[in-house]
Coordinates of N, CA and C in Angstrom, one line a residue:
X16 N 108.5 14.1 79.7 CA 108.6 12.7 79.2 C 109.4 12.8 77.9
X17 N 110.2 12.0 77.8 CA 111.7 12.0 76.5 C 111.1 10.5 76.2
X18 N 111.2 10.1 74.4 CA 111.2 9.0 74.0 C 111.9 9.1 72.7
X19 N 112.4 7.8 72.5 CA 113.2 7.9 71.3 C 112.5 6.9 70.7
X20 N 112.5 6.9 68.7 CA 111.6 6.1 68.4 C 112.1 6.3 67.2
X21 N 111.8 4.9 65.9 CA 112.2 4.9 64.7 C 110.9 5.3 63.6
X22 N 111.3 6.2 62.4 CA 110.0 6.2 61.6 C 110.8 5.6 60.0
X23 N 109.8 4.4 59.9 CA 110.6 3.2 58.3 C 110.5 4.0 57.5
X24 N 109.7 4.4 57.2 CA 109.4 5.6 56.2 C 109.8 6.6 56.1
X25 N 111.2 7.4 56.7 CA 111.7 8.5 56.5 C 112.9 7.9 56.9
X26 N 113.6 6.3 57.4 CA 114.3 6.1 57.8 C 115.2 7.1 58.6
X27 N 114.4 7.3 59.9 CA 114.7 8.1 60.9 C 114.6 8.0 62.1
X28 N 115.8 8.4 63.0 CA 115.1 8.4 64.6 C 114.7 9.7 65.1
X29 N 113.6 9.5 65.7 CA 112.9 10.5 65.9 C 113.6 10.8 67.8
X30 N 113.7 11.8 68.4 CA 113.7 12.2 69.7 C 112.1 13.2 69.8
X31 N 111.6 13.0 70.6 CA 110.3 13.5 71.1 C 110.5 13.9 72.9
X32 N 110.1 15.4 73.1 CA 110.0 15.8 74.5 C 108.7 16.4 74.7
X33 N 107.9 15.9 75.6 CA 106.6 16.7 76.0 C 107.1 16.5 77.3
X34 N 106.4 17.9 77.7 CA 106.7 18.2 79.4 C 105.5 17.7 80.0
X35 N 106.0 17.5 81.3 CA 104.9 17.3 81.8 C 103.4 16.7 81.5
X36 N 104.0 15.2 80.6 CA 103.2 14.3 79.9 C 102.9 12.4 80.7
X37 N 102.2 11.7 80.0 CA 102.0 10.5 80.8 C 102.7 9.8 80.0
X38 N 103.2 8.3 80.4 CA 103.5 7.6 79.5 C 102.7 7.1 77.7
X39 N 101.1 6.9 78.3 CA 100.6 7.2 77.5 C 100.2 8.1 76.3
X40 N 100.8 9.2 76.7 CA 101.0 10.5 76.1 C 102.4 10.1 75.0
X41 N 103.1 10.2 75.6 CA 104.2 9.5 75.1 C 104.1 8.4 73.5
X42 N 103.3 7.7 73.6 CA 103.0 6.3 73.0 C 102.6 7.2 72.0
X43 N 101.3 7.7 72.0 CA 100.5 8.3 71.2 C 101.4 9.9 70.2
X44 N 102.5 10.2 70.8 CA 103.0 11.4 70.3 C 103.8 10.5 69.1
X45 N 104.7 9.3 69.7 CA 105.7 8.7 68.7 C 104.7 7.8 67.8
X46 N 103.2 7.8 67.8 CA 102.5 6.7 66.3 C 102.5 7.9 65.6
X47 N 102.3 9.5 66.3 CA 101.5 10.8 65.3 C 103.2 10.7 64.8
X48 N 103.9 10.6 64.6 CA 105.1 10.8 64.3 C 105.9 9.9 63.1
X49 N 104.8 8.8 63.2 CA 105.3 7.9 62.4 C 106.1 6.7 62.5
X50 N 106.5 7.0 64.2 CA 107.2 5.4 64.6 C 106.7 4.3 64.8
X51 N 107.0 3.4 64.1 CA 107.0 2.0 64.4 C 107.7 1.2 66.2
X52 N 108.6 1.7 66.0 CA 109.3 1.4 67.8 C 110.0 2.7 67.9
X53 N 109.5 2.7 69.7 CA 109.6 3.5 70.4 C 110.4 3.1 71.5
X54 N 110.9 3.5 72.6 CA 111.7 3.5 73.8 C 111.5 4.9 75.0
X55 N 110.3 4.8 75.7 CA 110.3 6.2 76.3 C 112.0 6.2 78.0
X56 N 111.8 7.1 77.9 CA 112.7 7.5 78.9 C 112.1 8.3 80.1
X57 N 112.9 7.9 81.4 CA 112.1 8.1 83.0 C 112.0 9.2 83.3
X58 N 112.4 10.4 82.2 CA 112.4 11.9 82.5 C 112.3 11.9 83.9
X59 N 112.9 11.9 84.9 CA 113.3 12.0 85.9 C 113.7 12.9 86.1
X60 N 114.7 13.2 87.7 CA 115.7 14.4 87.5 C 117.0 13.8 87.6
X61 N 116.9 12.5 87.0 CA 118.4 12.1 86.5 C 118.4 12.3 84.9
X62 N 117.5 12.6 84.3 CA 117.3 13.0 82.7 C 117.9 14.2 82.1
X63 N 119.1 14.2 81.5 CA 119.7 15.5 80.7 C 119.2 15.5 79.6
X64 N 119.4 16.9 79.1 CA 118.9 16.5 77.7 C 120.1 17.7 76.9
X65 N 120.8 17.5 75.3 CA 121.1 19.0 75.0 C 121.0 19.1 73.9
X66 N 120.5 20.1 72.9 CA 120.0 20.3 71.7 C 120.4 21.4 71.3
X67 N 121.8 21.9 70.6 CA 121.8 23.1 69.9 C 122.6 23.7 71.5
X68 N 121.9 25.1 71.9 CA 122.6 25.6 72.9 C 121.6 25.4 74.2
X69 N 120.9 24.7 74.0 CA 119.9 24.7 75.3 C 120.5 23.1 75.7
X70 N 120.4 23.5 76.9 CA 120.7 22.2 78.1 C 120.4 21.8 79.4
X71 N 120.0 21.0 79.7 CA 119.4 20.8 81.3 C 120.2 20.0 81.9
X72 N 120.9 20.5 83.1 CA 121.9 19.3 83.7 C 121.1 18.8 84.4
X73 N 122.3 17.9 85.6 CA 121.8 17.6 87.2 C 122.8 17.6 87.9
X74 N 122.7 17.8 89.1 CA 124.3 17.2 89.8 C 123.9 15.4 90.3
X75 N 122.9 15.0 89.7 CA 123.0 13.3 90.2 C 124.0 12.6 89.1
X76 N 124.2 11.8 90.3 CA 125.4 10.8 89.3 C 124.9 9.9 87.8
X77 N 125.1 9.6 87.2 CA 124.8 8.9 85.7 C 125.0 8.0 85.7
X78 N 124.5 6.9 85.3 CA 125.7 5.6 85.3 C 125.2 5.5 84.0
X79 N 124.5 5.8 82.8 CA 123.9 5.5 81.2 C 123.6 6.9 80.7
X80 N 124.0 6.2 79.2 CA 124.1 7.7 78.7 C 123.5 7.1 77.4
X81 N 122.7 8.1 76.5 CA 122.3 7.6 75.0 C 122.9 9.0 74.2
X82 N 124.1 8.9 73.4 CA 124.6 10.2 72.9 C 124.6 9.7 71.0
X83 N 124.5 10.7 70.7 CA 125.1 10.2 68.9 C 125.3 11.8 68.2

């Protein structure tokens, strides 16, 4: 489960990954984190992720992307 979420207080966006989590899980990781709003993502197997040198493709097609 991937969510993205803002914390006012450190004016920051946070990315959060737990594997093999609930949505609910999700909610509860981005309040311990300090976000105010959050946005989870369908961790799917259309979900890439890449940080540093680690990366998870897919061969499914994309049609949305969240990069920065």
């Amino acid at each position: 489960r991937t969510a993205i979420g803002y914390n006012p207080a450190k004016d920051k966006i946070v990315i959060a990954i737990r594997p093999d989590s609930t949505a609910q899980r999700a909610v509860q990781t981005m309040r311990n984190l300090g976000c105010t709003m959050a946005i989870g993502l369908d961790s799917g197997l259309s979900t890439n992720a890449r940080f540093g040198k680690d990366i998870r493709l897919t061969d499914r097609v994309l049609h949305n992307i969240i990069r920065w």
